[in-house]
Amino acid sequence: MTKPPLTLYLAAPRGFCAGVDRAIKIVEMALQKWGPPVYVRHEIVHNKYVVDDLRAKGAVFVEELDECPDDRPVIFSAHGVPKAVPAEAARREMLFVDATCPLVSKVHIEAARHHENGLQMIMIGHAGHPETVGTMGQLPEGEVLLVETVEDVASVRVRDPERLAFVTQTTLSVDDTADIVRALQARFPAIVGPHKEDICYATTNRQEAVKAMAPLADAMLVVGAPNSSNSKRLVEVGARAGCGYAQLVQRADDIDWRALDGISSIGVTAGASAPEVLINEVIDAFRAKYSVTVEMVETAVENVEFKVPRVLRVPA
Ligand code: SF4
């Protein structure tokens, strides 16, 4: 039987970012250096495939430090941790390595600097996301107010409207965040913040590629995990950019073929924590059913790389 033709638009950039790549390498180095088990506080990056692979090599994933023994190394995930976490690890004289993405650490430093200058902080982010928890946890309790939506801006109660600054989660929707920043600036004209926001290059680039790809395709799949903020934003961006069907899939098994019945084109991208092997698995699943022609939709070329320490050092 001849297969129906299908144009598969492949977004570029897609998938792994420099922060995710670095965090995974840090866990692998720790396993080599200290041998298993190495503990990792929270999923090192939000992807089940990556976590399962590291678990098979001897990593043990926990949610809190009190689940780790004193005498085994522990790694903090790419999302960052509240200040109290390394402080507690130091108090317990544990071996710990911080795999926080440097772009998240940059936001932590910004928040601390504004606090030292006497400004109250507003964080634009998602409640409960580990990155938001980590960034808010850089300052004493109550010093960072969270806003998630434009509506929240109207009700947020600040100490002094003249002494305010904002930071953002790195993996938000660029467009939604711009709206929230505008609302903050309208209500608090003296608020200070980064030049645009703290959304990272990888999040921005993946959303731009989706905006270019979504109007071309009958349907769009984002390879990523349901707890991955940047992956979920890609689905929203795709739907808003005009794609009638945009879905998150963790891997090929999740594809709802009935929903795709009758399509002649599909867009494929992946969140920053999804490895290329899963993207290829999805493409192969389409090749099994269709005669696929792949067309790249490239909106940026990335050459960002974060140094992985040659030797894992433990903070003094
Ligand atoms: S998505 Fe951005 S902030 Fe998050 S790990 Fe990747 S580069 Fe760092």
Short mmCIF file of C-alpha atoms and ligand atoms in Angstrom, two decimals:
data_model
loop_
_atom_site.label_atom_id
_atom_site.label_comp_id
_atom_site.label_asym_id
_atom_site.label_seq_id
_atom_site.Cartn_x
_atom_site.Cartn_y
_atom_site.Cartn_z
CA MET A 1 0.00 0.00 0.00
CA THR A 2 1.40 3.43 -0.86
CA LYS A 3 1.76 5.80 2.02
CA PRO A 4 0.05 9.20 1.87
CA PRO A 5 2.43 12.16 1.47
CA LEU A 6 3.17 14.35 4.50
CA THR A 7 5.28 17.48 4.85
CA LEU A 8 6.96 17.46 8.23
CA TYR A 9 8.10 20.91 9.29
CA LEU A 10 10.92 20.67 11.80
CA ALA A 11 11.54 23.71 13.97
CA ALA A 12 15.06 24.96 14.56
CA PRO A 13 16.14 25.60 17.22
CA ARG A 14 14.36 22.88 19.20
CA GLY A 15 15.18 20.56 22.07
CA PHE A 16 18.17 20.69 24.44
CA CYS A 17 19.49 24.06 25.57
CA ALA A 18 22.93 24.78 27.01
CA GLY A 19 21.69 24.76 30.62
CA VAL A 20 20.09 21.34 30.31
CA ASP A 21 23.12 19.90 28.56
CA ARG A 22 25.40 21.20 31.32
CA ALA A 23 23.18 19.88 34.14
CA ILE A 24 23.05 16.36 32.67
CA LYS A 25 26.84 16.34 32.18
CA ILE A 26 27.30 17.37 35.82
CA VAL A 27 25.28 14.36 37.03
CA GLU A 28 27.24 12.05 34.72
CA MET A 29 30.55 13.49 35.98
CA ALA A 30 29.44 13.09 39.59
CA LEU A 31 28.56 9.44 38.96
CA GLN A 32 31.99 8.90 37.42
CA LYS A 33 33.82 10.71 40.19
CA TRP A 34 32.00 9.38 43.25
CA GLY A 35 30.24 6.29 41.91
CA PRO A 36 26.60 5.50 42.54
CA PRO A 37 24.45 6.39 44.27
CA VAL A 38 24.56 10.13 43.62
CA TYR A 39 21.48 11.97 44.85
CA VAL A 40 19.76 14.61 42.74
CA ARG A 41 17.35 17.03 44.38
CA HIS A 42 14.37 17.31 42.01
CA GLU A 43 14.39 16.01 38.42
CA ILE A 44 17.71 17.34 37.07
CA VAL A 45 15.72 18.55 34.03
CA HIS A 46 12.03 18.01 33.36
CA ASN A 47 12.19 14.94 31.14
CA LYS A 48 11.31 11.37 32.12
CA TYR A 49 13.60 9.81 29.50
CA VAL A 50 16.61 11.76 30.78
CA VAL A 51 15.76 11.04 34.41
CA ASP A 52 15.21 7.31 33.78
CA ASP A 53 18.52 7.11 31.91
CA LEU A 54 20.44 8.75 34.78
CA ARG A 55 18.56 6.62 37.32
CA ALA A 56 19.73 3.50 35.47
CA LYS A 57 23.31 4.79 35.83
CA GLY A 58 22.92 5.20 39.59
CA ALA A 59 21.34 8.61 40.23
CA VAL A 60 18.68 8.72 42.93
CA PHE A 61 16.07 11.45 42.49
CA VAL A 62 14.50 12.97 45.59
CA GLU A 63 12.38 16.04 46.20
CA GLU A 64 13.95 17.28 49.42
CA LEU A 65 17.38 17.30 51.00
CA ASP A 66 16.15 15.44 54.08
CA GLU A 67 15.67 12.38 51.84
CA CYS A 68 19.45 12.28 51.20
CA PRO A 69 21.97 10.64 53.52
CA ASP A 70 24.80 12.84 54.86
CA ASP A 71 27.52 10.72 53.31
CA ARG A 72 26.52 10.73 49.62
CA PRO A 73 26.88 13.59 47.11
CA VAL A 74 23.80 15.55 46.13
CA ILE A 75 23.26 17.67 43.02
CA PHE A 76 20.82 20.56 42.77
CA SER A 77 18.77 20.66 39.57
CA ALA A 78 19.06 23.11 36.65
CA HIS A 79 16.01 25.03 37.93
CA GLY A 80 17.86 26.42 40.94
CA VAL A 81 17.18 26.09 44.65
CA PRO A 82 16.25 28.43 47.51
CA LYS A 83 19.27 29.68 49.47
CA ALA A 84 18.24 27.59 52.46
CA VAL A 85 19.02 24.37 50.56
CA PRO A 86 22.80 24.75 50.07
CA ALA A 87 22.95 26.31 53.55
CA GLU A 88 21.40 23.16 55.03
CA ALA A 89 23.68 20.91 52.94
CA ALA A 90 26.70 22.85 54.25
CA ARG A 91 25.43 22.59 57.80
CA ARG A 92 25.20 18.80 57.36
CA GLU A 93 28.71 18.84 55.81
CA MET A 94 27.38 17.12 52.68
CA LEU A 95 29.12 16.96 49.31
CA PHE A 96 26.94 19.02 46.99
CA VAL A 97 27.17 20.34 43.45
CA ASP A 98 24.92 23.05 42.10
CA ALA A 99 23.75 22.38 38.51
CA THR A 100 21.60 25.53 38.41
CA CYS A 101 21.62 26.97 34.87
CA PRO A 102 23.87 30.05 34.76
CA LEU A 103 20.96 32.02 33.30
CA VAL A 104 18.86 31.19 36.35
CA SER A 105 21.77 32.07 38.66
CA LYS A 106 21.93 35.44 36.87
CA VAL A 107 18.31 36.10 37.91
CA HIS A 108 19.17 35.10 41.50
CA ILE A 109 22.00 37.64 41.49
CA GLU A 110 19.71 40.36 40.08
CA ALA A 111 17.13 39.71 42.79
CA ALA A 112 19.78 39.85 45.54
CA ARG A 113 21.22 43.10 44.12
CA HIS A 114 17.82 44.82 44.06
CA HIS A 115 17.15 43.62 47.61
CA GLU A 116 20.48 45.04 48.79
CA ASN A 117 19.47 48.36 47.22
CA GLY A 118 16.34 48.33 49.36
CA LEU A 119 13.86 47.46 46.58
CA GLN A 120 10.97 45.09 47.08
CA MET A 121 10.86 42.40 44.38
CA ILE A 122 8.04 41.25 42.15
CA MET A 123 8.56 37.94 40.41
CA ILE A 124 6.65 37.10 37.24
CA GLY A 125 6.38 33.33 37.22
CA HIS A 126 4.30 30.23 37.86
CA ALA A 127 3.44 29.42 41.48
CA GLY A 128 5.06 26.20 42.64
CA HIS A 129 7.43 25.81 39.67
CA PRO A 130 10.85 24.88 41.11
CA GLU A 131 12.54 27.81 39.36
CA THR A 132 10.08 30.27 40.89
CA VAL A 133 10.46 28.64 44.30
CA GLY A 134 14.26 28.83 43.94
CA THR A 135 14.35 32.46 42.86
CA MET A 136 11.87 33.61 45.50
CA GLY A 137 13.92 31.66 48.05
CA GLN A 138 16.99 33.84 47.39
CA LEU A 139 15.46 36.55 49.56
CA PRO A 140 13.87 36.48 53.00
CA GLU A 141 10.26 35.31 53.23
CA GLY A 142 7.80 38.00 52.07
CA GLU A 143 10.40 40.05 50.16
CA VAL A 144 9.32 38.65 46.77
CA LEU A 145 5.73 39.01 45.58
CA LEU A 146 4.57 36.64 42.85
CA VAL A 147 2.43 37.72 39.92
CA GLU A 148 1.29 35.15 37.38
CA THR A 149 -1.11 37.15 35.20
CA VAL A 150 -1.99 40.68 34.12
CA GLU A 151 -4.98 40.45 36.51
CA ASP A 152 -2.63 39.76 39.44
CA VAL A 153 -0.88 43.08 38.79
CA ALA A 154 -4.02 45.01 39.72
CA SER A 155 -4.29 43.34 43.12
CA VAL A 156 -0.66 43.02 44.21
CA ARG A 157 -0.01 44.95 47.46
CA VAL A 158 3.43 46.51 47.63
CA ARG A 159 5.28 48.23 50.48
CA ASP A 160 6.30 51.32 48.53
CA PRO A 161 5.41 51.80 44.81
CA GLU A 162 8.55 53.95 44.40
CA ARG A 163 10.92 51.20 45.59
CA LEU A 164 10.18 48.17 43.40
CA ALA A 165 11.96 45.87 40.96
CA PHE A 166 10.90 42.83 38.96
CA VAL A 167 12.47 39.63 37.72
CA THR A 168 10.92 36.82 35.67
CA GLN A 169 11.08 33.06 35.36
CA THR A 170 13.29 32.17 32.38
CA THR A 171 10.81 29.86 30.62
CA LEU A 172 7.68 31.99 30.26
CA SER A 173 5.71 32.98 27.19
CA VAL A 174 7.51 35.99 25.70
CA ASP A 175 4.24 37.66 24.66
CA ASP A 176 2.32 37.04 27.91
CA THR A 177 5.26 38.30 29.92
CA ALA A 178 5.52 41.48 27.84
CA ASP A 179 1.85 42.15 28.69
CA ILE A 180 2.49 41.62 32.41
CA VAL A 181 5.58 43.87 32.34
CA ARG A 182 3.55 46.60 30.60
CA ALA A 183 0.83 46.31 33.26
CA LEU A 184 3.44 46.55 36.04
CA GLN A 185 5.05 49.61 34.44
CA ALA A 186 1.65 51.24 34.02
CA ARG A 187 0.73 50.72 37.68
CA PHE A 188 4.22 51.30 39.12
CA PRO A 189 6.07 53.71 36.79
CA ALA A 190 9.17 53.67 39.02
CA ILE A 191 9.61 49.88 38.88
CA VAL A 192 13.03 48.77 37.70
CA GLY A 193 13.86 45.52 35.93
CA PRO A 194 15.95 43.89 33.25
CA HIS A 195 16.05 45.52 29.81
CA LYS A 196 13.17 43.30 28.58
CA GLU A 197 12.67 40.35 30.90
CA ASP A 198 14.73 37.40 32.10
CA ILE A 199 13.31 34.92 29.60
CA CYS A 200 16.33 33.02 28.30
CA TYR A 201 17.65 32.78 24.75
CA ALA A 202 16.52 29.13 24.43
CA THR A 203 12.92 29.83 25.43
CA THR A 204 12.76 32.88 23.15
CA ASN A 205 14.29 31.11 20.16
CA ARG A 206 12.05 28.03 20.45
CA GLN A 207 8.95 30.23 20.64
CA GLU A 208 10.06 32.26 17.59
CA ALA A 209 10.57 29.07 15.55
CA VAL A 210 7.10 27.84 16.54
CA LYS A 211 5.53 31.15 15.50
CA ALA A 212 7.08 30.73 12.05
CA MET A 213 6.14 27.05 11.77
CA ALA A 214 2.63 26.95 13.23
CA PRO A 215 0.79 28.75 10.41
CA LEU A 216 2.32 26.37 7.83
CA ALA A 217 1.22 23.13 9.45
CA ASP A 218 -2.19 21.42 9.76
CA ALA A 219 -1.15 20.21 13.21
CA MET A 220 1.80 20.58 15.55
CA LEU A 221 3.46 18.35 18.14
CA VAL A 222 5.75 19.54 20.91
CA VAL A 223 7.98 16.83 22.32
CA GLY A 224 8.27 17.56 26.02
CA ALA A 225 7.15 16.71 29.51
CA PRO A 226 3.87 17.83 31.11
CA ASN A 227 5.85 19.48 33.94
CA SER A 228 8.16 21.35 31.55
CA SER A 229 7.20 25.01 31.57
CA ASN A 230 8.94 25.94 28.32
CA SER A 231 7.39 22.94 26.50
CA LYS A 232 3.86 23.85 27.61
CA ARG A 233 4.44 27.43 26.45
CA LEU A 234 5.40 26.13 23.00
CA VAL A 235 2.01 24.42 22.71
CA GLU A 236 0.25 27.68 23.64
CA VAL A 237 2.39 29.72 21.26
CA GLY A 238 1.65 27.28 18.41
CA ALA A 239 -2.10 27.43 18.98
CA ARG A 240 -2.04 31.22 19.15
CA ALA A 241 0.08 31.47 16.02
CA GLY A 242 -2.66 29.77 14.05
CA CYS A 243 -2.16 26.04 14.29
CA GLY A 244 -5.56 24.37 14.77
CA TYR A 245 -4.17 21.38 16.67
CA ALA A 246 -1.14 21.74 18.95
CA GLN A 247 -0.33 18.95 21.40
CA LEU A 248 2.37 17.99 23.87
CA VAL A 249 3.72 14.43 23.51
CA GLN A 250 6.36 12.81 25.69
CA ARG A 251 7.24 10.34 22.98
CA ALA A 252 5.84 8.61 19.87
CA ASP A 253 3.45 6.40 21.86
CA ASP A 254 1.51 9.50 22.93
CA ILE A 255 0.62 10.58 19.38
CA ASP A 256 -3.16 10.58 18.90
CA TRP A 257 -3.29 9.33 15.31
CA ARG A 258 -7.06 9.65 15.10
CA ALA A 259 -6.84 13.38 15.84
CA LEU A 260 -4.32 13.69 12.99
CA ASP A 261 -6.51 11.90 10.45
CA GLY A 262 -6.52 13.69 7.09
CA ILE A 263 -3.54 16.02 7.70
CA SER A 264 -1.09 16.72 4.90
CA SER A 265 1.47 18.56 7.05
CA ILE A 266 2.73 18.40 10.64
CA GLY A 267 5.00 20.70 12.62
CA VAL A 268 7.42 19.16 15.13
CA THR A 269 9.42 20.89 17.83
CA ALA A 270 10.67 20.07 21.32
CA GLY A 271 11.09 21.78 24.65
CA ALA A 272 14.52 22.62 26.04
CA SER A 273 14.67 19.47 28.18
CA ALA A 274 13.68 16.98 25.44
CA PRO A 275 16.55 14.97 23.92
CA GLU A 276 16.93 14.63 20.14
CA VAL A 277 16.45 10.85 20.38
CA LEU A 278 12.78 11.43 21.29
CA ILE A 279 12.31 13.88 18.42
CA ASN A 280 13.73 11.28 16.04
CA GLU A 281 11.41 8.67 17.51
CA VAL A 282 8.42 10.92 16.68
CA ILE A 283 9.71 11.56 13.15
CA ASP A 284 10.21 7.81 12.63
CA ALA A 285 6.62 7.18 13.77
CA PHE A 286 5.42 9.53 11.01
CA ARG A 287 7.72 7.85 8.46
CA ALA A 288 6.10 4.52 9.31
CA LYS A 289 2.67 5.83 8.28
CA TYR A 290 3.40 8.51 5.69
CA SER A 291 5.75 9.29 2.86
CA VAL A 292 7.49 12.11 4.74
CA THR A 293 9.27 15.13 3.30
CA VAL A 294 11.12 17.04 6.02
CA GLU A 295 11.37 20.82 5.73
CA MET A 296 13.34 22.82 8.29
CA VAL A 297 11.86 26.02 9.67
CA GLU A 298 14.94 27.71 11.05
CA THR A 299 14.64 31.11 12.70
CA ALA A 300 17.92 31.22 14.64
CA VAL A 301 21.23 29.43 14.95
CA GLU A 302 22.34 28.73 18.49
CA ASN A 303 25.95 28.37 19.55
CA VAL A 304 25.57 28.89 23.28
CA GLU A 305 27.52 26.51 25.45
CA PHE A 306 27.96 26.64 29.20
CA LYS A 307 31.21 25.41 30.63
CA VAL A 308 31.01 22.22 32.58
CA PRO A 309 33.59 22.30 35.38
CA ARG A 310 36.50 20.02 34.46
CA VAL A 311 36.66 18.88 38.05
CA LEU A 312 33.60 18.95 40.25
CA ARG A 313 34.42 21.13 43.17
CA VAL A 314 32.48 21.19 46.33
CA PRO A 315 31.83 24.61 47.86
CA ALA A 316 34.07 25.26 50.88
S1 SF4 B 1 15.66 26.83 29.37
FE1 SF4 B 1 17.02 28.61 29.52
S2 SF4 B 1 17.22 29.03 31.72
FE2 SF4 B 1 16.36 26.95 31.51
S3 SF4 B 1 18.15 25.61 31.56
FE3 SF4 B 1 17.78 26.10 29.40
S4 SF4 B 1 19.08 27.90 28.96
FE4 SF4 B 1 18.91 27.70 31.18
#
